[in-house]
Coordinates of C-alpha atoms in Angstrom, one line a residue:
Chain A
M16 CA 20.0 42.2 -48.3
I17 CA 16.2 42.8 -46.9
I18 CA 16.3 44.7 -43.6
T19 CA 14.0 43.9 -40.8
V20 CA 12.9 46.6 -38.1
T21 CA 11.9 45.3 -34.6
L22 CA 11.8 48.1 -32.6
N23 CA 10.3 46.3 -29.3
A24 CA 12.4 43.5 -29.9
A25 CA 11.8 40.3 -27.3
L26 CA 13.8 37.2 -25.4
D27 CA 10.2 34.6 -25.9
L28 CA 10.1 32.2 -23.5
T29 CA 7.6 29.4 -23.7
Y30 CA 6.9 27.2 -20.1
T31 CA 5.1 23.7 -20.6
V32 CA 3.4 23.0 -17.5
P33 CA 1.2 20.0 -16.6
S34 CA -1.6 22.1 -16.1
L35 CA -2.4 26.2 -15.5
T36 CA -4.3 26.8 -12.1
P37 CA -4.2 30.3 -10.9
H38 CA -3.0 30.7 -7.6
A39 CA -1.1 27.4 -7.6
T40 CA 2.6 26.7 -7.6
H41 CA 3.6 25.0 -10.7
R42 CA 6.8 23.1 -11.8
V43 CA 7.7 23.9 -15.4
T44 CA 8.3 20.7 -16.9
E45 CA 10.0 22.1 -20.2
V46 CA 11.3 25.5 -20.6
A47 CA 12.4 26.9 -24.5
E48 CA 13.7 30.6 -25.3
R49 CA 14.1 31.8 -28.5
P50 CA 14.7 35.6 -29.9
G51 CA 11.4 37.3 -30.8
G52 CA 9.4 40.2 -31.4
K53 CA 7.8 40.2 -35.1
G54 CA 10.6 41.5 -36.9
V55 CA 13.3 38.6 -35.5
N56 CA 11.0 36.3 -36.4
V57 CA 10.3 37.6 -40.4
A58 CA 14.2 37.1 -40.6
R59 CA 14.2 33.9 -39.0
V60 CA 11.5 32.8 -41.7
L61 CA 13.9 34.8 -44.7
A62 CA 16.8 33.3 -43.6
A63 CA 15.6 29.7 -44.1
L64 CA 14.3 30.3 -47.5
G65 CA 18.1 31.6 -48.3
H66 CA 17.5 35.5 -48.4
A67 CA 20.5 37.4 -46.3
V68 CA 18.8 39.6 -43.6
T69 CA 20.1 42.4 -41.2
V70 CA 18.1 42.7 -38.3
T71 CA 18.1 46.4 -36.5
G72 CA 15.8 47.8 -33.9
F73 CA 17.1 48.2 -29.8
A74 CA 18.4 45.7 -27.4
G75 CA 19.4 45.8 -24.1
G76 CA 20.3 44.5 -20.7
A77 CA 20.9 40.8 -19.8
T78 CA 18.1 39.7 -21.6
G79 CA 19.3 42.2 -24.7
G80 CA 22.1 40.3 -24.9
T81 CA 20.6 36.5 -24.7
L82 CA 18.4 37.8 -27.7
R83 CA 22.0 38.7 -29.1
D84 CA 23.7 35.7 -28.6
H85 CA 20.7 33.6 -30.1
L86 CA 21.3 35.9 -33.5
A87 CA 24.7 35.5 -33.7
R88 CA 23.8 31.6 -33.6
T89 CA 21.2 32.0 -36.7
P90 CA 22.7 31.5 -40.4
G91 CA 22.1 34.1 -42.5
V92 CA 21.0 37.0 -39.8
T93 CA 23.5 39.7 -39.5
D94 CA 22.7 41.8 -35.8
A95 CA 22.5 45.5 -36.2
L96 CA 20.4 46.0 -33.6
C97 CA 21.2 49.6 -31.9
A98 CA 21.7 49.5 -27.8
V99 CA 19.6 50.9 -25.4
A100 CA 19.9 51.0 -21.4
G101 CA 17.0 49.4 -20.8
A102 CA 16.7 45.7 -20.5
T103 CA 15.3 43.9 -23.8
R104 CA 11.2 42.5 -22.5
R105 CA 10.9 38.9 -22.3
T106 CA 7.3 37.4 -23.7
L107 CA 6.4 34.1 -22.0
A108 CA 3.6 31.7 -23.5
V109 CA 2.6 29.2 -20.8
V110 CA 1.3 26.1 -22.5
D111 CA -1.3 23.7 -21.0
A112 CA 0.1 20.5 -21.4
R113 CA -3.0 18.8 -20.9
T114 CA -5.1 21.1 -23.1
G115 CA -2.9 22.6 -25.3
D116 CA -4.5 26.3 -24.5
T117 CA -1.9 28.7 -24.4
T118 CA -1.6 32.0 -21.9
Q119 CA 0.3 34.6 -22.4
L120 CA 2.7 37.3 -20.5
N121 CA 3.9 40.3 -22.3
E122 CA 6.9 42.6 -20.5
P123 CA 5.9 46.1 -21.9
G124 CA 9.9 46.6 -22.9
P125 CA 12.5 49.3 -22.2
T126 CA 11.6 52.7 -22.2
V127 CA 13.6 54.3 -25.0
T128 CA 15.1 57.7 -24.2
P129 CA 15.3 60.5 -27.0
D130 CA 19.3 60.5 -27.5
E131 CA 18.7 57.1 -28.2
W132 CA 15.9 57.1 -30.9
A133 CA 17.7 59.7 -32.6
A134 CA 20.9 57.2 -32.5
F135 CA 18.4 54.4 -34.0
L136 CA 17.6 57.1 -36.2
D137 CA 20.9 58.0 -38.1
A138 CA 21.7 54.3 -37.9
Y139 CA 18.7 53.3 -39.9
D140 CA 19.6 56.0 -42.3
A141 CA 22.7 54.5 -43.1
L142 CA 21.4 50.9 -43.2
V143 CA 18.6 52.2 -45.8
R144 CA 21.2 53.7 -47.6
G145 CA 23.6 51.2 -47.9
A146 CA 24.5 49.3 -51.1
G147 CA 22.3 46.1 -52.2
V148 CA 19.3 46.7 -49.9
A149 CA 16.4 45.1 -51.5
A150 CA 13.4 45.9 -49.4
V151 CA 12.9 46.5 -45.6
A152 CA 10.0 45.2 -43.1
L153 CA 8.9 47.1 -40.7
C154 CA 7.4 45.2 -37.8
G155 CA 5.6 44.9 -34.3
S156 CA 4.2 47.4 -31.3
L157 CA 6.4 50.5 -30.1
P158 CA 8.1 50.1 -26.7
P159 CA 7.5 53.3 -24.3
G160 CA 9.5 56.2 -25.5
V161 CA 9.3 56.0 -29.1
P162 CA 7.2 58.4 -30.7
V163 CA 3.8 57.2 -31.8
G164 CA 4.7 58.5 -35.5
A165 CA 7.9 56.6 -35.4
Y166 CA 6.5 54.3 -38.3
A167 CA 5.7 57.0 -40.6
L168 CA 9.6 58.5 -40.5
L169 CA 10.9 55.0 -41.1
V170 CA 8.6 54.7 -44.2
R171 CA 9.8 57.8 -45.4
A172 CA 13.3 57.5 -44.7
A173 CA 13.7 54.0 -46.7
R174 CA 11.3 55.7 -49.8
A175 CA 13.8 58.4 -49.9
A176 CA 16.3 55.5 -50.3
G177 CA 14.5 54.3 -53.1
V178 CA 13.8 51.0 -51.3
P179 CA 10.3 48.8 -51.5
V180 CA 9.0 48.8 -47.7
L181 CA 6.6 46.5 -45.6
L182 CA 4.5 47.8 -42.7
D183 CA 2.9 45.7 -39.7
T184 CA 1.9 46.8 -36.8
S185 CA -1.6 47.9 -35.6
G186 CA -3.6 51.1 -33.9
E187 CA -2.3 54.5 -34.3
P188 CA 1.4 54.0 -35.1
L189 CA -0.5 51.9 -38.0
R190 CA -2.7 54.8 -39.1
R191 CA 0.2 57.0 -38.9
G192 CA 2.6 55.0 -41.1
V193 CA 0.0 54.3 -43.5
A194 CA -0.2 57.8 -44.2
A195 CA 3.3 57.8 -45.4
R196 CA 2.5 55.4 -48.0
P197 CA 4.4 52.7 -47.5
D198 CA 4.3 49.9 -50.6
V199 CA 2.7 47.4 -48.4
V200 CA 0.7 47.0 -45.1
K201 CA -0.1 43.1 -44.1
P202 CA -2.5 43.8 -41.1
N203 CA -5.2 41.2 -39.5
A204 CA -9.3 41.2 -39.8
E205 CA -9.1 43.2 -36.3
E206 CA -6.1 45.2 -36.9
L207 CA -8.4 46.3 -40.8
A208 CA -11.3 46.7 -38.9
E209 CA -9.5 49.4 -36.2
L210 CA -7.7 51.2 -38.7
T211 CA -10.7 51.7 -41.0
G212 CA -14.2 51.6 -39.0
A213 CA -15.1 48.5 -41.3
H214 CA -15.6 45.3 -40.8
E215 CA -16.4 43.3 -44.1
P216 CA -12.8 42.8 -45.4
S217 CA -12.7 43.5 -49.2
R218 CA -14.5 47.0 -48.1
A219 CA -12.0 47.2 -45.3
T220 CA -9.1 46.5 -47.4
R221 CA -9.9 48.7 -50.1
D222 CA -10.4 52.1 -47.3
A223 CA -6.7 50.7 -46.3
R224 CA -5.5 51.8 -49.7
R225 CA -7.2 54.4 -50.1
R226 CA -5.4 55.9 -47.0
G227 CA -1.9 55.8 -48.9
A228 CA -0.7 52.0 -48.9
H229 CA 0.0 51.1 -52.5
A230 CA -1.2 47.6 -51.6
V231 CA -2.8 46.0 -48.9
V232 CA -2.5 42.5 -48.0
A233 CA -5.4 41.4 -45.0
S234 CA -4.4 38.2 -43.1
L235 CA -7.6 36.4 -42.7
G236 CA -6.6 33.4 -40.8
A237 CA -7.9 30.4 -41.7
E238 CA -9.6 32.2 -44.8
G239 CA -6.0 33.2 -46.3
L240 CA -5.2 36.4 -47.6
L241 CA -7.3 39.4 -49.5
A242 CA -5.0 41.4 -51.4
V243 CA -5.7 44.4 -52.8
T244 CA -2.6 45.6 -54.8
P245 CA -2.1 47.8 -58.2
E246 CA -2.1 44.9 -60.4
G247 CA -5.1 43.3 -59.2
T248 CA -6.8 42.0 -56.3
W249 CA -6.7 38.5 -55.1
R250 CA -8.2 36.0 -53.0
A251 CA -5.3 33.1 -51.9
V252 CA -6.8 30.7 -49.4
P253 CA -5.0 27.4 -48.0
P254 CA -5.7 23.8 -49.0
G255 CA -8.4 23.0 -45.9
V256 CA -7.9 24.0 -42.5
V257 CA -4.9 23.5 -40.5
R258 CA -4.3 22.3 -37.3
G259 CA -1.8 23.5 -34.7
N260 CA -0.5 27.0 -33.2
P261 CA -1.0 30.2 -35.1
T262 CA 2.0 31.6 -33.4
G263 CA 4.1 33.5 -35.8
A264 CA 2.0 32.6 -39.1
G265 CA 1.4 36.6 -39.9
D266 CA 5.5 36.9 -39.4
S267 CA 5.7 34.0 -42.1
A268 CA 3.3 35.8 -44.4
V269 CA 5.2 38.7 -44.2
A270 CA 8.2 37.0 -45.0
G271 CA 6.8 35.1 -48.1
L272 CA 5.2 38.6 -49.4
L273 CA 8.9 40.0 -48.6
S274 CA 11.2 37.5 -50.6
G275 CA 8.6 37.6 -53.4
L276 CA 9.0 41.3 -53.8
V277 CA 12.7 40.8 -53.9
E278 CA 12.8 37.8 -56.4
G279 CA 10.2 39.7 -58.5
L280 CA 7.6 36.8 -58.4
S281 CA 4.2 38.1 -59.5
W282 CA 1.7 39.0 -56.9
P283 CA -0.1 35.8 -57.2
D284 CA 2.8 33.9 -56.7
R285 CA 4.1 35.9 -53.8
L286 CA 0.7 35.4 -51.9
A287 CA 0.3 32.2 -53.0
R288 CA 4.1 31.6 -51.0
A289 CA 2.7 33.8 -48.1
V290 CA -0.6 31.4 -47.5
A291 CA 2.0 28.0 -47.8
L292 CA 4.3 29.8 -45.1
S293 CA 1.7 30.6 -43.0
A294 CA -0.1 27.4 -43.4
A295 CA 3.3 25.4 -42.7
T296 CA 3.7 28.2 -39.5
V297 CA 0.7 26.4 -38.2
A298 CA 1.3 23.2 -38.7
A299 CA 5.1 22.8 -37.5
R300 CA 5.8 21.2 -33.3
T301 CA 7.3 24.1 -32.5
A302 CA 5.5 27.9 -32.3
G303 CA 6.8 30.3 -34.5
E304 CA 9.0 28.2 -36.8
Y305 CA 7.5 26.7 -40.4
D306 CA 7.6 23.0 -41.2
P307 CA 9.4 22.9 -44.5
R308 CA 7.9 19.9 -46.2
A309 CA 4.3 20.9 -45.0
Y310 CA 5.5 24.4 -47.1
A311 CA 6.9 22.4 -50.4
D312 CA 3.4 20.4 -50.0
T313 CA 0.6 22.7 -49.5
L314 CA 2.2 25.8 -52.5
P315 CA 1.1 24.0 -55.0
K316 CA -2.2 23.7 -53.2
V317 CA -3.3 27.4 -52.8
T318 CA -6.3 28.8 -54.4
L319 CA -6.1 32.2 -55.6
T320 CA -9.2 34.2 -57.2
P321 CA -8.7 37.2 -58.7
S322 CA -12.0 39.4 -56.9
Chain B
M12 CA 31.4 34.7 8.7
I13 CA 28.6 33.1 7.8
I14 CA 28.4 30.5 4.4
T15 CA 24.9 30.0 2.7
V16 CA 24.5 27.3 0.4
T17 CA 21.8 27.3 -2.3
L18 CA 22.1 24.8 -4.5
N19 CA 19.2 25.6 -7.0
A20 CA 19.8 29.3 -6.7
A21 CA 16.9 31.4 -9.1
L22 CA 16.4 34.5 -10.7
D23 CA 13.0 35.4 -9.2
L24 CA 11.0 37.4 -11.5
T25 CA 8.1 39.0 -10.2
Y26 CA 5.3 40.3 -13.0
T27 CA 2.0 42.3 -12.0
V28 CA -1.0 41.8 -14.3
P29 CA -4.5 43.3 -14.2
S30 CA -6.0 40.2 -13.5
L31 CA -5.0 36.5 -14.6
T32 CA -7.2 35.0 -17.0
P33 CA -6.4 31.6 -18.7
H34 CA -5.8 31.6 -22.1
A35 CA -5.8 35.2 -22.6
T36 CA -3.2 37.7 -23.7
H37 CA -1.7 39.7 -20.8
R38 CA -0.2 42.8 -20.9
V39 CA 2.6 42.7 -18.0
T40 CA 2.4 46.5 -15.9
E41 CA 5.1 46.1 -13.5
V42 CA 8.7 43.6 -14.0
A43 CA 10.5 42.9 -11.0
E44 CA 13.7 41.0 -10.9
R45 CA 15.7 39.9 -8.0
P46 CA 18.1 37.3 -6.6
G47 CA 16.2 34.1 -5.0
G48 CA 16.5 30.5 -4.0
K49 CA 16.3 30.4 -0.1
G50 CA 20.0 30.5 0.6
V51 CA 20.5 33.4 -1.4
N52 CA 17.1 34.7 0.9
V53 CA 18.7 33.9 4.1
A54 CA 21.9 35.5 2.8
R55 CA 20.2 38.7 2.4
V56 CA 18.5 38.7 5.6
L57 CA 22.2 38.1 7.1
A58 CA 24.0 40.9 5.6
A59 CA 20.9 43.3 6.4
L60 CA 21.2 42.3 9.8
G61 CA 24.8 43.5 9.5
H62 CA 26.3 39.9 8.9
A63 CA 29.2 39.1 6.5
V64 CA 27.5 36.1 4.5
T65 CA 29.3 34.2 1.6
V66 CA 27.0 32.7 -0.9
T67 CA 28.2 29.5 -3.0
G68 CA 25.9 26.9 -4.8
F69 CA 25.7 26.7 -8.9
A70 CA 25.2 29.9 -10.9
G71 CA 25.5 29.4 -14.9
G72 CA 24.6 31.3 -18.3
A73 CA 22.8 34.5 -18.9
T74 CA 20.2 34.0 -15.7
G75 CA 23.3 33.2 -13.7
G76 CA 25.3 36.0 -14.7
T77 CA 22.1 38.5 -14.1
L78 CA 22.0 37.1 -10.8
R79 CA 25.6 37.3 -9.7
D80 CA 25.4 40.9 -11.2
H81 CA 23.1 41.4 -8.4
L82 CA 24.3 39.9 -5.4
A83 CA 27.7 42.0 -6.9
R84 CA 25.4 44.9 -5.9
T85 CA 24.5 43.5 -2.5
P86 CA 26.1 45.3 0.5
G87 CA 27.8 42.6 2.8
V88 CA 27.5 39.5 0.4
T89 CA 30.5 37.7 -1.5
D90 CA 29.5 35.5 -4.5
A91 CA 31.4 32.3 -4.2
L92 CA 28.9 30.7 -6.6
C93 CA 30.3 27.9 -8.7
A94 CA 30.2 28.0 -12.3
V95 CA 27.5 25.5 -14.1
A96 CA 27.6 24.9 -17.7
G97 CA 23.6 24.9 -17.3
A98 CA 21.5 27.8 -17.0
T99 CA 20.4 29.4 -13.6
R100 CA 16.6 28.8 -13.4
R101 CA 14.1 31.6 -13.3
T102 CA 10.9 31.2 -10.8
L103 CA 7.8 33.6 -12.3
A104 CA 5.4 34.9 -9.6
V105 CA 2.6 36.5 -11.2
V106 CA 0.7 38.6 -9.2
D107 CA -3.2 39.7 -10.0
A108 CA -3.6 43.3 -9.2
R109 CA -7.3 42.7 -9.1
T110 CA -7.1 40.0 -5.8
G111 CA -3.5 40.1 -5.0
D112 CA -3.3 36.5 -5.5
T113 CA 0.0 34.8 -6.6
T114 CA 0.3 31.8 -9.1
Q115 CA 4.4 31.0 -9.5
L116 CA 5.8 29.0 -12.2
N117 CA 9.2 27.4 -11.0
E118 CA 11.8 26.2 -13.8
P119 CA 13.4 23.0 -12.5
G120 CA 17.4 24.1 -12.7
P121 CA 20.1 23.2 -14.5
T122 CA 21.1 19.5 -14.9
V123 CA 24.7 19.7 -12.8
T124 CA 27.0 17.1 -14.3
P125 CA 29.5 14.7 -12.0
D126 CA 32.3 17.1 -12.6
E127 CA 30.4 20.3 -11.5
W128 CA 29.2 18.3 -8.3
A129 CA 32.6 16.9 -7.4
A130 CA 34.5 21.0 -7.9
F131 CA 31.6 22.4 -5.6
L132 CA 32.1 19.6 -3.1
D133 CA 35.9 20.5 -2.8
A134 CA 35.0 24.4 -3.1
Y135 CA 33.0 24.1 -0.3
D136 CA 35.4 21.7 1.9
A137 CA 37.9 24.6 1.3
L138 CA 35.3 27.6 2.3
V139 CA 34.2 25.7 5.6
R140 CA 37.8 25.4 6.6
G141 CA 38.4 28.7 6.2
A142 CA 39.2 31.0 8.8
G143 CA 36.7 33.0 10.4
V144 CA 33.3 30.5 9.6
A145 CA 31.5 31.2 12.3
A146 CA 27.8 28.9 10.8
V147 CA 27.1 27.4 7.3
A148 CA 23.0 27.0 6.4
L149 CA 22.1 24.3 3.9
C150 CA 19.0 25.8 1.9
G151 CA 16.0 24.5 -0.6
S152 CA 16.2 21.9 -3.4
L153 CA 18.5 20.0 -5.3
P154 CA 18.5 20.5 -8.6
P155 CA 18.7 17.7 -11.2
G156 CA 21.7 15.6 -11.3
V157 CA 23.0 16.5 -7.5
P158 CA 22.7 13.2 -5.8
V159 CA 19.7 13.1 -3.2
G160 CA 22.8 12.6 -0.7
A161 CA 24.0 15.7 -0.8
Y162 CA 23.1 17.7 1.9
A163 CA 24.1 14.7 4.2
L164 CA 27.5 14.8 3.0
L165 CA 27.9 18.8 3.2
V166 CA 26.8 18.4 7.0
R167 CA 29.0 16.0 7.6
A168 CA 32.1 18.3 6.1
A169 CA 30.6 21.1 8.1
R170 CA 30.7 18.8 11.3
A171 CA 34.0 17.6 10.5
A172 CA 35.1 21.4 9.9
G173 CA 33.6 22.4 13.6
V174 CA 31.5 24.6 12.2
P175 CA 27.6 24.5 13.2
V176 CA 25.8 23.5 10.4
L177 CA 21.4 24.5 9.8
L178 CA 19.5 22.9 7.5
D179 CA 16.3 24.0 6.0
T180 CA 15.3 21.4 2.8
S181 CA 12.6 18.8 2.3
G182 CA 11.8 15.4 1.4
E183 CA 14.4 12.6 0.7
P184 CA 16.7 15.1 1.1
L185 CA 16.2 16.2 4.4
R186 CA 15.4 12.7 5.5
R187 CA 19.1 12.3 4.2
G188 CA 20.8 15.2 5.9
V189 CA 18.8 14.9 9.4
A190 CA 20.1 11.3 9.6
A191 CA 24.0 13.4 9.4
R192 CA 23.6 15.2 12.5
P193 CA 22.9 18.8 11.5
D194 CA 23.0 21.2 14.4
V195 CA 19.5 22.7 13.3
V196 CA 16.9 21.9 11.1
K197 CA 13.7 24.2 10.5
P198 CA 10.9 21.9 8.4
N199 CA 7.7 23.8 8.2
A200 CA 4.5 21.7 9.1
E201 CA 3.9 20.1 6.2
E202 CA 7.7 18.8 5.6
L203 CA 8.0 17.5 9.2
A204 CA 4.6 15.7 8.5
E205 CA 6.5 14.4 5.4
L206 CA 9.7 13.5 7.3
T207 CA 8.2 11.9 10.1
G208 CA 4.2 10.4 9.3
A209 CA 3.3 12.4 12.5
H210 CA 0.4 15.2 11.9
E211 CA 0.5 16.8 15.4
P212 CA 3.8 19.2 15.7
S213 CA 5.4 18.7 19.2
R214 CA 5.2 14.9 18.8
A215 CA 6.8 15.1 15.3
T216 CA 9.4 17.5 16.3
R217 CA 10.6 15.4 18.9
D218 CA 10.7 12.4 16.4
A219 CA 12.5 14.8 13.7
R220 CA 15.1 15.4 16.6
R221 CA 15.2 11.7 17.4
R222 CA 16.2 11.2 13.7
G223 CA 19.8 13.4 14.1
A224 CA 19.4 16.3 14.4
H225 CA 20.2 18.8 17.6
A226 CA 17.7 20.8 17.6
V227 CA 14.7 21.2 15.7
V228 CA 12.7 24.3 14.5
A229 CA 9.6 23.9 13.4
S230 CA 7.5 26.8 11.4
L231 CA 4.0 26.7 11.8
G232 CA 2.8 29.8 9.8
A233 CA 1.0 32.5 12.0
E234 CA 1.5 30.1 14.8
G235 CA 5.2 30.9 15.2
L236 CA 7.7 28.5 16.1
L237 CA 7.8 25.2 18.0
A238 CA 11.7 24.9 18.9
V239 CA 13.0 21.3 20.3
T240 CA 16.7 22.1 21.5
P241 CA 19.4 20.5 24.0
E242 CA 18.6 23.2 26.4
G243 CA 14.5 22.9 26.5
T244 CA 11.3 23.0 24.2
W245 CA 9.9 26.6 23.5
R246 CA 6.9 27.9 21.2
A247 CA 7.5 31.4 20.0
V248 CA 4.3 33.1 18.8
P249 CA 4.6 36.4 17.1
P250 CA 1.7 39.4 18.6
G251 CA -1.2 38.7 16.7
V252 CA -2.0 37.7 13.2
V253 CA 0.1 39.3 10.4
R254 CA -1.5 40.6 7.3
G255 CA 0.9 40.0 3.6
N256 CA 2.6 37.8 1.6
P257 CA 4.3 35.3 3.4
T258 CA 6.8 34.4 1.1
G259 CA 10.9 34.1 2.3
A260 CA 9.3 34.3 5.9
G261 CA 10.9 31.2 6.3
D262 CA 14.0 32.2 4.8
S263 CA 14.1 35.1 7.6
A264 CA 13.6 32.6 10.4
V265 CA 16.4 31.0 9.2
A266 CA 18.5 34.2 9.2
G267 CA 16.9 35.1 12.5
L268 CA 18.3 31.4 14.0
L269 CA 21.3 31.4 12.3
S270 CA 22.8 35.3 13.3
G271 CA 21.4 34.6 16.9
L272 CA 23.5 31.4 17.3
V273 CA 26.4 33.5 15.6
E274 CA 26.1 36.1 18.6
G275 CA 25.8 33.6 21.0
L276 CA 22.0 34.3 21.9
S277 CA 20.1 32.1 24.0
W278 CA 17.7 29.7 22.5
P279 CA 14.3 31.8 23.6
D280 CA 16.3 34.9 22.1
R281 CA 17.3 33.2 19.0
L282 CA 13.7 32.0 18.5
A283 CA 12.2 35.6 19.4
R284 CA 14.1 37.3 16.7
A285 CA 13.3 34.7 14.2
V286 CA 9.7 35.0 14.7
A287 CA 9.9 39.1 14.9
L288 CA 11.8 38.4 11.4
S289 CA 9.4 36.2 9.8
A290 CA 6.4 38.6 10.9
A291 CA 8.4 41.8 9.2
T292 CA 8.4 39.9 6.3
V293 CA 4.9 39.3 5.7
A294 CA 4.3 42.5 6.4
A295 CA 6.9 43.8 4.2
R296 CA 5.8 45.6 0.6
T297 CA 8.1 43.6 -1.4
A298 CA 7.8 40.1 -1.5
G299 CA 10.8 38.8 0.4
E300 CA 12.1 42.0 2.1
Y301 CA 11.4 42.7 5.6
D302 CA 10.1 46.0 7.1
P303 CA 12.8 47.0 10.0
R304 CA 10.4 49.1 11.5
A305 CA 7.8 46.3 11.8
Y306 CA 10.8 43.8 12.9
A307 CA 11.7 46.5 16.2
D308 CA 8.2 46.7 16.8
T309 CA 7.6 42.9 17.0
L310 CA 10.6 41.8 18.8
P311 CA 9.6 42.8 22.3
K312 CA 6.3 41.4 21.7
V313 CA 7.0 37.6 20.9
T314 CA 5.6 35.4 22.9
L315 CA 8.1 32.8 24.5
T316 CA 6.7 29.7 26.1
P317 CA 8.4 27.0 27.5
S318 CA 6.6 23.5 26.7

């Protein structure tokens, strides 16, 4: 079983409008609603790949209830979210049907109290020490009230339990989390530059590894992945430019890396899977889902180059 | 007791963002949530004026549950909404903190099935025939699935029960509703022009009355109200221009007219109250609420002119 942690889970809404005009009134022609937050997205892809996943983090209020109702209807996913008094945030993507462009509005999330955080730490510790836990993914931003060193604590608890741990976050929570020596971090180019101060990807990736992570997998958009691992260094590149919506492509890459780790795949095979899942997510009609046919089609065409 | 009908009730959300830029990602700095839809807004003002109000219409889904939780916490308001399988719509106002401008995104609302509509008609008929019903307000747009002649049916049922009925809607539902001879209709200038084809307010108001309404009260924004009634014709104008947010000003005017009718006030006194409540709503800090001090201050200063 794989655990994904989403401290700032969300109810993701997508509104389609004929054309977005500031200061005007719009009739929304299409409303889509689904559970969100990076760890929840990773869990959905892992479940689709056939892995049992347990989702934890925080949920509260009516929006949290709706999120949990959605999770209860997702096969392969077990809900182990901890209740908080505040309401789970909404994120809203407004899609302009004319141009296809998206405008994003993200609520900040509930303020987590010290008692709620302490209760989560206990529940998390029990989860990672449970039977049959193969890996943990720690994903996304921190809600208000959660200490900035949160991910460092969660990385150490997983390592103490002997469970491989992947970290996907940004800013100061990433900086502190990396120092706790996670097995894998997966920054994008911007997060990597912010962490290391270096803008050249291969230099920045090596630098990030020196800060404590056992392996660093940098996601470079259309240029694929750059991985610096104990087994070697690779670039993994998709076959040609994929057109579509990049929402969730990074989360699909995390699911690819994590499922590959749990299945005992080599690093090149894990990277190929991560790149193919990313490309199949960009190509999918629904934002954040992946297209299984595009995945099967892309997987053998990913180029792996040792570097 | 006053009944307000909101067939397309809503959960009103207000997001404050530092500055709204299409195609960018925004962190929402402030989230406000409250029950909405015109009849619900009218009920809130009536309750604040000391009247017992029963709210009916449709509610469904998690958003409907949240709406009903809010109503349960509103003193003076009784929830008699009918359950539907679809989810209550959200309306979202995005306020640009830099300019103060608002961008509005309105979900269409749940599709009401023929069985749900039939169940509502029965429940409504029982409500208006109940003891102590002083007036009914029929407010707002129709959700998908509700027949366009809905308000005509509801006007006739109220009249058959001997209960005064006010209609505040637009387009074809207004056209059909007026023909059923409601006691009062309260169109704004645009709705009045659409109904009658006349753009000159006094001509359009008289024309609307000839179509069946016993009294027509046209709301003309900063120019106040123009009323053509069986007792006479008046203009009611607020003292000076009120700066602020006009959201809900029309609903407050409806509450003023309805409370005045129920209390047996003369038409001039009803109109003065409606204008003062409208102005106090524009002046209020929170969109859709009214400022009681501004109301008390404005009421004696409203100018009534027979015309």
